[in-house]
Structures are given as C-alpha cells and as structure tokens.
Coordinates of C-alpha atoms and ligand atoms in Angstrom, one line a residue:
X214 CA 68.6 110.8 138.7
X215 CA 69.0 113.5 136.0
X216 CA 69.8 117.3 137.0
X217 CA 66.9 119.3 135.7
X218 CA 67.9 122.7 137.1
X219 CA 69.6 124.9 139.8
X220 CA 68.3 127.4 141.7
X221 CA 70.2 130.1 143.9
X222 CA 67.8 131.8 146.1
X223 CA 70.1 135.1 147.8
X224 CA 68.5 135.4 151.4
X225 CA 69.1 137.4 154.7
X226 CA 69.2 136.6 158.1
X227 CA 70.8 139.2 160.7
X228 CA 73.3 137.9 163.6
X229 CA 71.9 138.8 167.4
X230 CA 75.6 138.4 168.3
X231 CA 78.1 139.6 165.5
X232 CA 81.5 138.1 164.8
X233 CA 84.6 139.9 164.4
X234 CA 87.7 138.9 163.3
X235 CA 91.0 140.4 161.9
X236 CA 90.2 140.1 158.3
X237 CA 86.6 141.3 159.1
X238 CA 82.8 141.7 160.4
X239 CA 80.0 139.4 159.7
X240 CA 76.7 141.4 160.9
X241 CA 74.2 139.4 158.3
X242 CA 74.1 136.3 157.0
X243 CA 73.9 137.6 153.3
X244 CA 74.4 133.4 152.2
X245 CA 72.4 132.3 149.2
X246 CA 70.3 129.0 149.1
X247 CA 71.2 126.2 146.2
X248 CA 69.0 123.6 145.2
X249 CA 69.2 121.0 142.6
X250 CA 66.8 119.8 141.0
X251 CA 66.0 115.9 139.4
X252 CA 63.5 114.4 136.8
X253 CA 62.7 112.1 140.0
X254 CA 61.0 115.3 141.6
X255 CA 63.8 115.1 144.8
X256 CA 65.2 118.3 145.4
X257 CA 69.1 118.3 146.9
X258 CA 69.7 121.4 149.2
X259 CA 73.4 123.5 150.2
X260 CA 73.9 127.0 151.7
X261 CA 76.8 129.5 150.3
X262 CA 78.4 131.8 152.2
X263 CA 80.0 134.8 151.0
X264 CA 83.1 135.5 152.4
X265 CA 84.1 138.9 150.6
X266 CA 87.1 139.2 152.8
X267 CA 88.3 135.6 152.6
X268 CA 87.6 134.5 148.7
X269 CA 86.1 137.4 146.9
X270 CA 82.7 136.4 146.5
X271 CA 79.6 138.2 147.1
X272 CA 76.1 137.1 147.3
X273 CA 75.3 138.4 143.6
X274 CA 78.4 137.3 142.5
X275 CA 77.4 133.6 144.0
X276 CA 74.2 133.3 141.7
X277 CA 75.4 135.0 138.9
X278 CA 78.1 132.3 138.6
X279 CA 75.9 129.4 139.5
X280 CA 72.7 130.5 136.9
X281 CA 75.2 132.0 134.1
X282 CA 78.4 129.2 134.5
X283 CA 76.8 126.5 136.4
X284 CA 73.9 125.5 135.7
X285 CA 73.8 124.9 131.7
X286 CA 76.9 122.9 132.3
X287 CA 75.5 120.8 134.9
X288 CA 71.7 120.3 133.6
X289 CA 71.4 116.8 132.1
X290 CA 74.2 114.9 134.3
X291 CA 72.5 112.8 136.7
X292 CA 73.4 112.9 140.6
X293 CA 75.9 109.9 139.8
X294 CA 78.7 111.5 137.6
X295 CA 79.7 113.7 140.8
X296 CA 83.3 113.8 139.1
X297 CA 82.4 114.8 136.1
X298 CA 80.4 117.5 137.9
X299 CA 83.5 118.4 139.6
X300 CA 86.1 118.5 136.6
X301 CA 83.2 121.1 135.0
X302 CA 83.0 123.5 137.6
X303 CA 86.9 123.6 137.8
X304 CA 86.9 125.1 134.3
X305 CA 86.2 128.4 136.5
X306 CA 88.7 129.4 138.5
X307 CA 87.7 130.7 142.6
X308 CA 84.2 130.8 143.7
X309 CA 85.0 127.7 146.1
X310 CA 81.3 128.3 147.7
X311 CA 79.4 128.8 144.9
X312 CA 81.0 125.2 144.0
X313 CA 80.8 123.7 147.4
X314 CA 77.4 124.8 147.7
X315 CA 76.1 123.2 144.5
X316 CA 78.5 119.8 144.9
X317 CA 76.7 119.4 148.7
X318 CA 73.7 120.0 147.0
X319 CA 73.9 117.2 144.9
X320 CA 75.1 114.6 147.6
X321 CA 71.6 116.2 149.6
X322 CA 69.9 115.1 146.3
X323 CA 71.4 111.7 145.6
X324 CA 70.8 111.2 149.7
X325 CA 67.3 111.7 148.8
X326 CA 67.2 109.8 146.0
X327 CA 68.4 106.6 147.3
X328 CA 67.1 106.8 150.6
X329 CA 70.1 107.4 152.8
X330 CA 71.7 109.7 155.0
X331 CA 74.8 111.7 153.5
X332 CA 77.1 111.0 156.1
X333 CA 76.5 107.4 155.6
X334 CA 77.1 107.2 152.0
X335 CA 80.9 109.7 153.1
X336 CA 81.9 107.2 155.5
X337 CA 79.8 106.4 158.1
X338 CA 82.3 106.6 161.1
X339 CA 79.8 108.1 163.7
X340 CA 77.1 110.2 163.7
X341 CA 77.9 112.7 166.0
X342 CA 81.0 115.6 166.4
X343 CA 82.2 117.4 169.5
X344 CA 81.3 121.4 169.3
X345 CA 84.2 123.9 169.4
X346 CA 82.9 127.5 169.4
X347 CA 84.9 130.5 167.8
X348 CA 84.7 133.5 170.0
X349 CA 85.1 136.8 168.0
X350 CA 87.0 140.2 169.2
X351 CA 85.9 141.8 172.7
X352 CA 87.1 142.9 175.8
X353 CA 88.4 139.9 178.2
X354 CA 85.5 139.6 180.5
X355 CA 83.4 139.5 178.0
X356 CA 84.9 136.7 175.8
X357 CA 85.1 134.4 179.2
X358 CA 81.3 135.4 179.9
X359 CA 79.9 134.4 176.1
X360 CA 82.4 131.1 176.7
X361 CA 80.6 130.7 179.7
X362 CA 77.4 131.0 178.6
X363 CA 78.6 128.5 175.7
X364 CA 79.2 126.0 178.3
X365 CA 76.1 126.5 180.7
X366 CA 73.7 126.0 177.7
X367 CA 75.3 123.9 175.5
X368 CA 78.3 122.2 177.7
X369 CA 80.8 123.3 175.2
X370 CA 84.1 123.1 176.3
X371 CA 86.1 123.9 173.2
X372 CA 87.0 127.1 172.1
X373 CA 88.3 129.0 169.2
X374 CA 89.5 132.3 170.2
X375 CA 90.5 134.6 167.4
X376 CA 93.1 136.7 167.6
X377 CA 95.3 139.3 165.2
X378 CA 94.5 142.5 167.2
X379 CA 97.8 145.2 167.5
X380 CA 99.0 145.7 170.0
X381 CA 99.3 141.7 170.2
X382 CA 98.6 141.8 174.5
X383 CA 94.9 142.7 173.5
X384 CA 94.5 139.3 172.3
X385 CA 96.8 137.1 174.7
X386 CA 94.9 139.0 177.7
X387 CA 91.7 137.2 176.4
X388 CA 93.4 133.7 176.1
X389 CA 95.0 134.2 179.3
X390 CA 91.6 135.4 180.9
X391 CA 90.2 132.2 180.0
X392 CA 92.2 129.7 180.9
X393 CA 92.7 131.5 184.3
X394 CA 88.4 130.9 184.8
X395 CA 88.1 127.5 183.4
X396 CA 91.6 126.1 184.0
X397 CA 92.1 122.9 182.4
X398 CA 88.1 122.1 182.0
X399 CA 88.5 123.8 178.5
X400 CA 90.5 123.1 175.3
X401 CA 92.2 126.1 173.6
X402 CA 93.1 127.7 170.2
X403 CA 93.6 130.6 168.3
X404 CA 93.1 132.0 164.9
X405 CA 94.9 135.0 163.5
X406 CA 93.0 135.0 160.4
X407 CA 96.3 136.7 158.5
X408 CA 96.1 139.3 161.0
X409 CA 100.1 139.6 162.7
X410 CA 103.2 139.7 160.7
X411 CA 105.7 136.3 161.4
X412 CA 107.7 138.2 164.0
X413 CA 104.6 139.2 166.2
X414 CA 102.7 136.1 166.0
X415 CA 106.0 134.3 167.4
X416 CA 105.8 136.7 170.1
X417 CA 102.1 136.0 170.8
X418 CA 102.6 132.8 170.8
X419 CA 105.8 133.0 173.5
X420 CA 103.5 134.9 175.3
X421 CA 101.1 132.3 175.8
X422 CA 103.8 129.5 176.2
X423 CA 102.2 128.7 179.6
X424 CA 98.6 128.4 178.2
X425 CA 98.4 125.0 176.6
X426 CA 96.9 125.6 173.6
X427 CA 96.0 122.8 170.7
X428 CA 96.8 124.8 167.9
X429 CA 97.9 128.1 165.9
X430 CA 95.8 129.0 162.8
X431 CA 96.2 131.2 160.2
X432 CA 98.4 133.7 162.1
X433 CA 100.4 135.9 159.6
X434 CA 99.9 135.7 155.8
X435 CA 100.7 132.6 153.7
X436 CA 102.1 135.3 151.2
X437 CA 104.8 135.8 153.3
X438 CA 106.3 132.8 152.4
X439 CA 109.7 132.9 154.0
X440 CA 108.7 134.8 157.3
X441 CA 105.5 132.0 157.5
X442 CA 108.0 129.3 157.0
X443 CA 110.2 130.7 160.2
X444 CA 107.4 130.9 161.7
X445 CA 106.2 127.6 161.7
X446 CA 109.7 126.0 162.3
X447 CA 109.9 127.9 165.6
X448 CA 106.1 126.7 167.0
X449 CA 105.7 123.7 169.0
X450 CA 101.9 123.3 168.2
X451 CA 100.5 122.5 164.6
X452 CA 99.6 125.1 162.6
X453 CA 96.3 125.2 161.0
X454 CA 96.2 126.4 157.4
X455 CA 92.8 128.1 156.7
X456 CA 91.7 130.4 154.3
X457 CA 95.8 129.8 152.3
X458 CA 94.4 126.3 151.6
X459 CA 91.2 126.3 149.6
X460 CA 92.3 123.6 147.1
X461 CA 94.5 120.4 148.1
X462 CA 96.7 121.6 145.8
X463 CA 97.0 124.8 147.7
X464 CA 97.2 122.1 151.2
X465 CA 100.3 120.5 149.4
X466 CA 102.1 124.0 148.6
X467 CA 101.7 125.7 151.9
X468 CA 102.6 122.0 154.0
X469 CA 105.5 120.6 151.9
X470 CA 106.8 124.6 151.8
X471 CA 106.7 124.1 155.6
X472 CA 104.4 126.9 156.0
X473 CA 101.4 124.7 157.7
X474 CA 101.1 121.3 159.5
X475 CA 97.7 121.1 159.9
X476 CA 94.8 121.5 158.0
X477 CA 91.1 123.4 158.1
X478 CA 88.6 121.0 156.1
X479 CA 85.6 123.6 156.0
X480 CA 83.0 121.6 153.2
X481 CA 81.5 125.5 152.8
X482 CA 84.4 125.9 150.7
X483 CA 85.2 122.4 149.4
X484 CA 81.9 120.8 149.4
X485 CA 81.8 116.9 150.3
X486 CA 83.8 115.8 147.1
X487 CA 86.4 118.4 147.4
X488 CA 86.4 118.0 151.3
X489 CA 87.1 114.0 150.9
X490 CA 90.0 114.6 148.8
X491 CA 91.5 117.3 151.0
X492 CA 91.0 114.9 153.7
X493 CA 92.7 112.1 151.8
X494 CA 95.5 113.9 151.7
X495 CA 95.8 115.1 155.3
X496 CA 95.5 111.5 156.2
X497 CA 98.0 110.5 153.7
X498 CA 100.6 113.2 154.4
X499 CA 100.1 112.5 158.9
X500 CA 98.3 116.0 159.1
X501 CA 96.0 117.0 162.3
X502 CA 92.6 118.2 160.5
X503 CA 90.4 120.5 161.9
X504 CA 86.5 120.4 160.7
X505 CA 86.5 124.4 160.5
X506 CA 83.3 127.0 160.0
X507 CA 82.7 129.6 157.6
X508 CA 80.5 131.3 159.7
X509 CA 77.7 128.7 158.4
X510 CA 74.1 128.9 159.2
X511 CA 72.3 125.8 160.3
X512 CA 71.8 124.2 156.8
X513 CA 75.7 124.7 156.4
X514 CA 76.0 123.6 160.0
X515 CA 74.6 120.3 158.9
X516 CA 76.4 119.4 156.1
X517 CA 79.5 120.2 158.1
X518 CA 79.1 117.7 160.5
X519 CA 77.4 115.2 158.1
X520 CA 81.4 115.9 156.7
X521 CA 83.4 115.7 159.9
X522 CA 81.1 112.3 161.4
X523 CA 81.7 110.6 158.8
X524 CA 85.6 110.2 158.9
X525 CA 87.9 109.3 162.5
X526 CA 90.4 112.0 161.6
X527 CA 87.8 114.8 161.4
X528 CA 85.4 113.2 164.4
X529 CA 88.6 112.9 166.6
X530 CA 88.2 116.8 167.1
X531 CA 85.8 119.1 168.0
X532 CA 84.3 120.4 164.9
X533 CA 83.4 124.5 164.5
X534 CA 80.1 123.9 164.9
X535 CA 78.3 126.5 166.8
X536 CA 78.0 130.0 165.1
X537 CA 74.6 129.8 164.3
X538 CA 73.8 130.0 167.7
X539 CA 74.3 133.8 167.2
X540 CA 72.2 134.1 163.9
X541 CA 68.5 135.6 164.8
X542 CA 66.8 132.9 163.1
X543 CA 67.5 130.4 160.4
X544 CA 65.6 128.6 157.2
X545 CA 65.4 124.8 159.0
X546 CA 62.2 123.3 160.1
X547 CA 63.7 121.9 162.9
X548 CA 66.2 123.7 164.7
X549 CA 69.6 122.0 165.3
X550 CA 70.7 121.1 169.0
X551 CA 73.4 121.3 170.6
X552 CA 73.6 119.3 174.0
X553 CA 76.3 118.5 176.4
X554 CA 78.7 119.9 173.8
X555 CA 77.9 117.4 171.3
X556 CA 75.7 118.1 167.9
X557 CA 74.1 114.6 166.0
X558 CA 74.2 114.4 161.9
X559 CA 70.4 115.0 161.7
X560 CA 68.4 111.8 161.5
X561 CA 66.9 111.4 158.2
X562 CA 68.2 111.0 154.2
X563 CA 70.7 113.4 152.2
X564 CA 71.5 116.1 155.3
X565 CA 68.3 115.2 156.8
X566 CA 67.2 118.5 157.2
X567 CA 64.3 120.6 155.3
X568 CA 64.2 124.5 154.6
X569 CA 61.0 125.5 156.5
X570 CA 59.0 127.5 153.1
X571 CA 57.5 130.0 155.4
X572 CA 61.1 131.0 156.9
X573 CA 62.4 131.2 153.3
X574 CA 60.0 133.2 152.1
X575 CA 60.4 135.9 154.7
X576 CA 64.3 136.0 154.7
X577 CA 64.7 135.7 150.7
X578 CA 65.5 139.0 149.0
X579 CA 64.5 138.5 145.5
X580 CA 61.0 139.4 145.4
Ligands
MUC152 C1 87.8 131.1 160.4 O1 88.1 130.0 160.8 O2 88.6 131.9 160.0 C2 86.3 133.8 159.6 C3 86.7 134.2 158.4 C4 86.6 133.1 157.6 O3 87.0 133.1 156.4 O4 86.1 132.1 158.2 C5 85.8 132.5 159.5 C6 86.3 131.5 160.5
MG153 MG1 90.3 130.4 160.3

C-alpha cells in the first residue's frame, strides 16, 4: 500500500453549453488529471478544477504544486496514513484542489486496493443522491427552457439558479419566470457567487418573498463582514456559505460571526478527508449542508456523490450534480447517468469509475 508516485496530467475538454456566473465564465474544462500510484500496481484516480476566479489556481499552477510540493512529501507513505498525508499538504497554504484532488486520489487507490467502493468505506448511507442542476446567466425564457430540458431528459427537478446580475430585476425575472412554468413541481435556489452588496441582495431576496425558495448562497462578499452579518440576520432561509468556507476553520468563522447558516461541502475543494471533517462540523453545529459543484467533470462528478451518498445530512438534499452534462465529452469509459433525477455512486471499487486511455490521450495537453 506504499505511494510510489504522482502524476498530474493537465487536459482539455470544451463545454457545448457554457456557464456563467457573477464571479466568472467557464468555456473549457482546463481541470488536470491526478493519479497515485502504489508498489501494489493499483493506481488511485481525482480530477482538479481550476477555479482562477474562486481560489487562485490555474491549471499550471495545480501540477507545479503537486510535482514540485506534493509529491516528494507524499512518496513512501502508504494509502493508510491519510492523516499524515493531510497534516503534510497543510504545510502549504491555498491550493484546496490541488489537495482535494490528490487526497480523493488516494481513497480511489485504497478503494482499489482493498476491494471496496469509496462511498462504502465514507459511510455507506446510500448509494444514490438526488440531482440539482445550476443554471448559469441568460435571458428568462431561456433559463426555463434549459430547466426544462433538464427535466424532460433527466427528470430533474431541482434547480440552482445563479444570480448577482445589476440591475438585481435581471436575475429575480428569471426566478420568477420559473416558478411561474413549473409552479410547485420544482425546488428553488439561488447563488450570488459575491456578486450584490448586503443592501441589494436583501432587496432581491424581498423581491422574491413570494417564490419559496430553499436557500440563499453566497450573495454579497464574506469580506464585508458587518453588512454580510445584517444580511443574514434579516433572511428567513439559510444561507449557504460557498466559496468564504474552504476550510472548517473558515465554516466556524463565517457561522459563529453569523455571516452563514449553512454550509457548501464541495470534495473538489476539500477532498473526502477534508469534506468529512467539514461535514462533522455542520452536523455538530445543526447546519443544513449542501453537496455543491465546482463545475466538476464526470470523474469529479463521481467522487462527489461517492461524498454526498455516503452521509444522511448530505443525501437528504439534492446534490450539484449535473454540469457535465454541458461538457462536449469527458475522460470516463462509461458515461455517468442521470435518470429520473437521480445519479447512482458507480458500481464498482474506489469511485468505480476508469479514465477511458484513448479519451485521455486526445484531450491531454502535454505532449
Ligand atoms: C458555485 O456553486 O458557485 C461557480 C463558481 C465556483 O467557484 O463554483 C461554481 C458553482
Ligand atoms: Mg456557489
């Protein structure tokens, strides 16, 4: 169960749909590919992200951290000393993908190894999430049409609608539009991604009063600590932290400062071993959790709800677990499915998923 090496293979994949948000645009998936390697010959897969806008990271900046950092701190452990793994790759501050990546790459590995599936090993609650779908900036009719596509094919009837656009009726137009077509056949949120100050995300949200929504995430910036605080104090749905809390130290700041009451657990930024103790907390501190998505493709898609199945706090929810549905093409074998709203942990050890070599080969960008 030794760690003989890491790999961090950048690769390319361009979205048929794109998704835009207030703090940004993704048009490719510009993730990069980790794999861990053992003296056993199993090799434990992840996908990193990039978020540029979000954490700073970039695709070079991913690998560079992981072959120059990671690695020759990490060779010789074996897939067992996850915590020592962890406390190593907190000497470096940020980068939470590059460490999420390589963490869920390990689990993938021990999986492997021991001949189990990964979300059995977590917690083993269920094997299965409910979809929500994040619907990026459009015009109205448009929005309702992709959410109506979303539940045609794929009977999804939860939906993340972001939101952050000036003037603030752009936004509460599209949330209005869609309850008015589904009425109450669909569950409703929004996220701001940082995009309103306090002041105008309350007045969104008294805008939308009469349009039931689950939750607020992410509205205004958690840097505006006072003016968040107001914020929160005056909502009467929970409000999601995001992109303020990649840490659970950062969950305990921004909740006991009463600038969140609920929590996004996205393992593209924590991993599985920082995604348990994040979730730990939530449970401990009475928080609504929300099994978020980084915009992950399908390898990330997989270990997200690998994640969210194994726990009842994150199952109880529909989990973000649909954007790859507007990626071109993916690196999986076997596509993931999504059917009557509902996506299945794979079948099969570690994620249970394999990268199909033939895809990898034509999306990887480093030869
Ligand atoms: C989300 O929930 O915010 C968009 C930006 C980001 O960091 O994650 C996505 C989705
Ligand atoms: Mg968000």
């Amino acid at each position: 169960m030794k760690i003989t090496a890491l790999e961090a293979i950048p690769f390319d994949i361009r979205y048929s749909k794109p998704l835009k948000f207030a703090s940004g645009e993704v048009h490719v998936a510009q993730h990069v590919l980790v794999r861990v390697h053992t003296d056993d010959g199993i090799v434990g897969v992840a996908e990193a992200p990039p978020r540029p806008f979000t954490y700073g990271e970039t695709q070079v900046g991913i690998i560079a951290v992981i072959e120059q950092l990671f690695a020759p701190q990490l060779v010789g452990l074996t897939l067992l000393q996850r915590e020592t793994v962890v406390t190593r790759l907190a000497r470096t501050v940020g980068n939470p993908t590059a460490k999420a990546a390589v963490d869920m790459a390990i689990w993938d590995a021990l999986g492997r190894t021991l001949g189990l599936p990964v979300h059995e090993l977590l917690g083993g609650f269920t094997d299965r999430m409910r979809v929500s779908h994040m619907l990026g900036f459009d015009e109205p009719a448009v929005m309702v049409a992709e959410a109506e596509r979303m539940r045609d094919s794929y009977g999804i009837t939860t939906f993340k609608v972001k939101v952050g656009r000036r003037p603030c009726s752009l936004d509460t137009a599209v949330v209005r539009a869609l309850r008015e077509r589904f009425g109450d056949a669909i569950e409703l949120y929004v996220d701001g991604n940082r995009g309103w100050t306090a002041a105008e995300s309350l007045r969104a949200m008294k805008e939308m009063a009469d349009l039931d929504l689950l939750f607020a995430e992410e509205l205004c910036p958690a840097d505006d600590v006072l003016g968040r605080r107001w914020l929160v104090s005056h909502l009467d749905v929970p409000f999601i932290a995001d992109e303020s809390v990649p840490t659970p130290a950062d969950v305990t700041r921004e909740v006991l400062g009463g600038s969140a009451t609920a929590v996004s657990i996205k393992t593209a930024r924590t991993g599985f071993t920082g995604s348990q103790r994040v979730h730990h907390l939530a449970e401990g501190l009475g928080l609504e959790v929300v099994l978020g998505n980084q915009i992950d493709g399908q390898l990330g898609t997989a270990c997200a709800v690998s994640f969210g199945a194994a726990y009842q706090l994150t199952a109880r929810r529909a989990g973000e677990l649909s954007n790859f549905l507007d990626m071109s093409d993916d690196l999986l074998a076997e596509p993931l499915q999504i059917r009557d709203g509902v996506l299945h942990v794979p079948p099969g050890n570690g994620h249970g998923v394999e990268v199909d070599p033939d895809k990898l080969a034509r999306y990887r960008v480093d030869r």
